[in-house]
């Protein structure tokens, strides 16, 4: 199983993994969010054929949905499965001896799919279709099953998660009440304009909901936001982050696009400043990628070289902020869910923490105080355990810790 793209794809891949029992099959669940993602999906297909020359290569996901003819014509591809069919047992019915899916300490649970909005840059609705939500009862039952199978943290995912029918807050509350054995619940990308009071109160006041939000911001300039057909203005996003952080120490991540059509230096500066104004410590930055058939592809374009340069500038500034945030956590304590391969996990604020005895020994040696004893191999990381960890060091993209 090869997965590209979003957390929803990760969740769907786990389901597919449990439906496919053939040893001689490789399924590529591809991403179509950008032209680069489409290219990477094709690269993954070719690599899979080189690595597994005798296997059946099956392609699914948004990439193949957006260009089914193109993927079907690739000589490496044996079959293309539509997005609408990829989770149906009948799609994989030729393989009755199915193996159970391999579960993880952190599990992704898809609760919503598709999108009814029409952001001018986005081609995902053509790959995912209109918004639709899984029933609450089915989600609660699935969450209970995941916990019974060893999940200690569940991440609720969707294309447009905050558009969940009936309210995302109601769903979060139902999962927390219906699955009392679930220690940690995390939410994937949120739209700030749809964080209502019920959801706000759960994010800021419920300890089982992790103090971490990833926001679909995209830009920090009002004119660009309007041309993107986003539903919020800059001040509204900044205000929501301020409200959240006033109630709880919450880590903020965000999606940002550089070089959107008509973006000038001043508009880009407003997006760059959003890193500070929203205290963003984990940014996913994309240079604008014009998708055929979208309104943004017909707008006056920023030169690709300029878009890439601005994206690089955004990434550098975001990396500097992240490194400062990680360094500031040295000396603090966090609780992590130990994940595969057993020497690392994620803190509640979603910072990756690596245990000093098992990973990055050179950095660990520098990070440990003189009188500290590294964790033994047997205590460092039973996968699925929730451990208290004292942070002793920080690398550019993760923290280093020892048992608290």
XYZ file of C-alpha atoms in Angstrom:
404
model
C 0.000 0.000 0.000
C 1.417 3.372 -1.044
C -0.314 6.498 0.220
C 0.185 10.093 -0.845
C -1.550 13.240 0.369
C -3.867 14.040 3.223
C -4.838 12.370 6.477
C -8.121 11.312 4.896
C -6.122 9.288 2.383
C -4.199 7.716 5.267
C -7.452 6.703 6.939
C -8.844 5.286 3.713
C -5.635 3.386 3.031
C -5.985 1.571 6.339
C -9.468 0.449 5.293
C -8.209 -0.664 1.886
C -5.351 -2.532 3.553
C -7.910 -4.569 5.467
C -9.879 -5.398 2.325
C -7.006 -6.484 0.080
C -5.632 -9.918 0.766
C -3.511 -10.438 -2.319
C 0.230 -10.615 -1.774
C 0.943 -9.771 -5.407
C -0.887 -6.447 -5.498
C 0.321 -2.886 -4.908
C -2.358 -0.235 -4.342
C -1.350 3.395 -4.858
C -3.777 5.776 -3.158
C -2.773 8.977 -4.921
C -3.224 12.692 -4.302
C -4.414 15.363 -6.745
C -4.319 18.511 -4.640
C -1.579 20.081 -6.805
C 0.104 19.397 -10.118
C 3.148 18.286 -8.127
C 1.005 15.786 -6.210
C -0.252 14.397 -9.519
C 3.350 14.056 -10.708
C 4.393 12.322 -7.492
C 1.550 9.833 -7.873
C 2.803 8.926 -11.341
C 6.337 8.602 -9.972
C 5.024 6.263 -7.265
C 3.322 4.124 -9.914
C 6.508 3.772 -11.954
C 8.584 3.037 -8.863
C 6.103 0.383 -7.736
C 6.384 -1.349 -11.103
C 10.184 -1.299 -10.919
C 10.188 -2.631 -7.372
C 7.446 -5.235 -7.925
C 7.578 -6.215 -11.614
C 5.225 -9.162 -11.169
C 2.597 -7.449 -9.011
C -0.770 -6.089 -10.056
C -0.577 -2.293 -9.825
C -3.879 -0.688 -8.837
C -4.278 3.090 -8.690
C -6.995 4.942 -6.808
C -7.456 8.280 -5.023
C -7.951 11.845 -6.182
C -5.121 11.835 -8.719
C -6.560 8.988 -10.769
C -10.093 10.338 -10.302
C -9.061 13.633 -11.902
C -7.203 11.963 -14.764
C -8.611 8.460 -15.024
C -7.837 8.165 -18.719
C -4.239 9.263 -18.223
C -3.557 6.813 -15.402
C -5.341 3.964 -17.182
C -3.081 4.585 -20.187
C 0.116 4.210 -18.141
C 1.751 0.904 -19.108
C 2.599 0.234 -15.457
C -1.061 0.375 -14.343
C -3.240 -2.738 -14.370
C -6.394 -1.230 -12.907
C -7.840 2.137 -11.863
C -10.387 2.119 -9.034
C -12.706 5.142 -8.721
C -12.724 7.018 -5.422
C -16.379 6.110 -4.934
C -15.539 2.396 -5.088
C -12.244 2.151 -3.262
C -13.734 1.441 0.175
C -16.297 -1.099 -1.011
C -15.530 -4.721 -0.134
C -16.915 -5.766 -3.535
C -14.114 -3.818 -5.235
C -11.604 -6.228 -3.760
C -13.950 -9.221 -3.754
C -11.672 -11.335 -5.932
C -9.513 -11.843 -2.850
C -11.615 -13.639 -0.202
C -8.725 -14.440 2.161
C -8.424 -10.955 3.495
C -5.986 -10.133 6.274
C -6.962 -7.847 9.147
C -5.621 -4.328 8.811
C -2.522 -3.508 10.805
C -3.528 -0.999 13.488
C -1.418 1.756 14.997
C -1.231 3.622 18.279
C -2.488 6.694 16.381
C -5.418 5.900 14.130
C -7.084 8.024 11.470
C -10.864 7.896 11.269
C -12.596 9.364 8.205
C -15.861 11.034 9.199
C -16.583 13.318 6.239
C -15.816 13.392 2.542
C -16.211 15.798 -0.363
C -16.737 19.563 -0.327
C -19.577 21.936 -1.238
C -17.399 25.047 -1.346
C -15.896 26.440 -4.499
C -12.481 27.842 -3.655
C -11.162 29.135 -6.945
C -7.839 27.284 -6.716
C -9.154 23.871 -5.692
C -9.774 20.826 -7.884
C -10.563 18.469 -4.998
C -14.381 18.626 -5.402
C -13.935 17.037 -8.831
C -12.062 14.186 -7.183
C -14.111 13.816 -4.017
C -17.579 15.057 -4.971
C -20.076 16.907 -2.746
C -19.868 16.995 1.045
C -21.270 14.004 2.883
C -20.928 12.857 6.480
C -20.805 9.474 8.153
C -23.566 8.916 10.743
C -22.534 9.657 14.325
C -23.471 6.181 15.512
C -21.258 4.539 12.920
C -18.341 6.816 13.822
C -18.659 6.139 17.541
C -18.745 2.394 16.879
C -15.698 2.634 14.623
C -13.828 4.665 17.248
C -14.652 2.055 19.894
C -13.322 -0.683 17.602
C -10.086 1.225 17.031
C -9.563 1.637 20.773
C -10.276 -2.059 21.327
C -7.608 -2.820 18.722
C -5.005 -0.697 20.508
C -5.429 2.885 19.308
C -4.590 5.408 22.026
C -5.185 8.465 19.885
C -7.766 8.914 17.126
C -7.527 11.654 14.516
C -10.860 12.641 12.969
C -10.335 13.432 9.303
C -12.286 14.776 6.345
C -11.948 16.880 3.218
C -13.884 19.703 4.892
C -14.035 18.430 8.474
C -15.770 21.437 10.028
C -18.691 21.066 7.595
C -19.668 17.806 9.324
C -23.458 17.566 9.144
C -24.983 18.358 12.507
C -21.836 20.099 13.695
C -18.322 18.874 14.370
C -18.712 19.821 18.027
C -21.656 17.436 18.367
C -19.616 14.653 16.790
C -16.596 15.270 19.033
C -18.828 15.242 22.098
C -20.495 12.000 20.983
C -17.146 10.261 20.484
C -15.850 11.390 23.875
C -19.016 10.238 25.650
C -19.477 7.061 23.629
C -15.848 5.906 23.868
C -14.750 6.704 27.436
C -11.655 4.486 27.058
C -10.239 6.754 24.325
C -7.423 8.783 25.938
C -6.770 11.270 23.148
C -8.778 12.768 20.302
C -7.204 14.983 17.656
C -8.785 16.933 14.806
C -7.345 17.359 11.329
C -7.628 20.552 9.269
C -10.250 23.049 10.448
C -11.859 26.047 8.769
C -11.764 28.926 11.275
C -15.096 30.371 10.137
C -16.835 27.101 11.081
C -15.470 26.762 14.617
C -18.711 27.365 16.501
C -19.099 27.832 20.264
C -19.643 24.135 20.975
C -16.506 23.077 19.128
C -14.557 26.019 20.562
C -15.438 24.973 24.117
C -14.326 21.386 23.482
C -11.012 22.402 21.906
C -10.200 24.815 24.715
C -11.721 23.020 27.694
C -11.741 19.255 27.154
C -8.418 17.639 28.165
C -8.995 14.581 25.958
C -9.131 16.857 22.894
C -5.523 17.636 22.034
C -4.293 21.271 22.302
C -3.412 21.505 18.634
C -5.273 22.892 15.627
C -4.342 22.849 11.971
C -6.120 25.673 10.165
C -7.004 26.057 6.514
C -5.880 29.692 6.216
C -4.327 29.719 2.713
C -3.467 33.444 2.695
C -3.149 36.490 4.940
C -4.345 39.187 2.558
C -8.024 40.087 2.299
C -8.090 40.721 -1.446
C -6.350 37.416 -2.141
C -8.730 35.621 0.245
C -11.680 37.070 -1.666
C -10.194 36.024 -4.996
C -9.634 32.565 -3.556
C -13.327 32.627 -2.568
C -12.439 31.807 0.998
C -15.150 32.548 3.544
C -13.053 34.362 6.141
C -11.070 37.562 6.271
C -7.629 37.964 7.778
C -8.830 39.676 10.958
C -11.347 36.887 11.596
C -8.653 34.219 11.451
C -6.334 36.200 13.712
C -9.180 36.808 16.158
C -10.100 33.107 16.309
C -6.510 32.112 17.035
C -6.350 34.787 19.734
C -9.544 33.467 21.346
C -8.272 29.877 21.275
C -4.884 30.709 22.754
C -6.395 32.952 25.429
C -8.220 29.881 26.775
C -5.548 27.201 26.334
C -1.925 26.803 25.291
C -2.695 25.543 21.789
C -0.168 24.835 19.039
C -1.251 26.234 15.676
C -0.515 24.769 12.262
C -1.753 26.124 8.946
C -1.924 25.608 5.197
C -0.588 28.570 3.194
C -0.345 29.240 -0.551
C 2.337 31.506 -2.015
C 2.057 33.150 -5.406
C -1.713 33.019 -5.881
C -2.779 34.911 -9.043
C -2.564 38.726 -8.683
C -0.553 38.417 -5.436
C 1.839 41.366 -5.272
C 4.644 42.051 -2.806
C 2.304 43.735 -0.311
C -0.181 40.859 -0.391
C 2.613 38.350 0.102
C 3.945 40.396 3.017
C 0.528 40.098 4.671
C 0.674 36.317 4.352
C 4.230 36.247 5.661
C 3.162 38.327 8.665
C 0.363 35.842 9.370
C 2.992 33.438 10.731
C 3.562 35.816 13.638
C 0.014 37.125 13.935
C -1.430 33.606 14.265
C 1.589 32.153 16.111
C 1.951 29.417 13.496
C 4.497 26.768 14.500
C 3.767 24.169 11.832
C 3.137 25.498 8.316
C 2.339 23.510 5.194
C 3.406 25.864 2.402
C 2.592 25.375 -1.267
C 3.536 27.490 -4.268
C 0.367 28.142 -6.256
C -0.315 25.400 -8.777
C -2.879 26.297 -11.499
C -5.301 23.410 -11.979
C -7.020 23.101 -15.330
C -10.691 24.036 -15.168
C -10.487 26.063 -11.958
C -11.265 29.817 -11.941
C -7.836 30.642 -10.515
C -6.158 29.094 -13.554
C -7.796 31.823 -15.680
C -6.660 34.707 -13.452
C -3.496 36.765 -14.105
C -0.698 34.479 -12.970
C 2.317 35.228 -10.790
C 5.510 34.042 -12.488
C 6.244 30.472 -11.358
C 9.764 31.448 -10.275
C 8.338 34.195 -8.051
C 5.763 31.839 -6.565
C 8.491 29.308 -5.738
C 10.732 31.995 -4.254
C 7.914 33.283 -2.046
C 7.086 29.739 -0.953
C 10.740 29.216 -0.035
C 10.715 32.456 1.966
C 7.548 31.387 3.786
C 9.012 27.970 4.562
C 12.235 29.481 5.887
C 10.356 31.876 8.160
C 8.037 29.089 9.318
C 11.001 26.800 10.013
C 12.685 29.491 12.102
C 9.511 29.957 14.155
C 9.137 26.201 14.611
C 12.715 25.750 15.765
C 12.288 28.553 18.315
C 9.060 26.927 19.549
C 10.738 23.552 19.912
C 13.746 25.027 21.719
C 11.437 26.809 24.162
C 10.074 23.440 25.298
C 13.391 22.153 26.654
C 12.874 21.462 30.346
C 9.111 20.957 30.057
C 7.213 17.695 30.434
C 4.841 16.153 27.911
C 2.804 12.996 27.545
C 3.396 11.097 24.328
C 1.781 8.110 22.676
C 4.662 5.799 21.758
C 4.410 4.950 18.072
C 6.135 2.621 15.680
C 9.075 1.905 15.775
C 8.757 2.362 19.546
C 11.317 5.106 20.071
C 9.167 8.144 19.327
C 5.710 9.617 19.593
C 3.755 12.846 19.453
C 3.162 15.151 22.386
C -0.296 16.522 22.996
C 0.689 19.676 21.091
C 1.713 17.456 18.124
C 5.447 18.024 18.476
C 7.292 14.834 17.579
C 9.333 13.525 20.519
C 12.099 10.959 20.116
C 13.272 8.975 23.119
C 16.905 9.655 23.893
C 18.048 6.069 24.377
C 16.756 4.682 21.116
C 16.964 7.427 18.511
C 19.509 10.003 17.441
C 22.174 8.884 19.981
C 24.602 11.701 19.165
C 21.985 14.362 19.831
C 20.691 12.458 22.830
C 24.118 12.349 24.443
C 24.419 16.110 24.155
C 20.880 16.620 25.434
C 21.122 14.472 28.565
C 22.211 16.144 31.812
C 25.288 14.654 33.450
C 23.349 12.793 36.136
C 20.605 11.461 33.872
C 20.254 7.835 32.942
C 18.901 7.011 29.509
C 15.817 4.854 29.337
C 16.460 1.168 28.955
C 15.422 -0.479 25.720
C 12.648 -2.337 27.520
C 11.047 0.785 28.980
C 11.665 3.193 26.145
C 8.677 2.403 24.098
C 6.016 -0.218 24.299
C 4.036 0.811 21.245
C 0.730 2.296 22.319
C 1.928 3.275 25.783
C 1.297 6.830 26.957
C 4.474 8.058 28.655
C 5.437 11.182 30.512
C 8.604 12.562 28.973
C 10.927 15.355 30.051
C 12.287 17.322 27.125
C 16.082 17.494 27.174
C 16.880 18.743 23.695
C 15.518 20.009 20.409
C 16.498 19.171 16.840
C 15.286 21.312 13.927
C 12.105 19.271 13.471
C 11.548 17.284 16.677
C 12.151 17.145 20.415
C 14.355 14.754 22.389
C 13.203 13.439 25.752
C 13.733 11.011 28.600
C 11.273 9.409 30.993
C 9.903 11.974 33.422
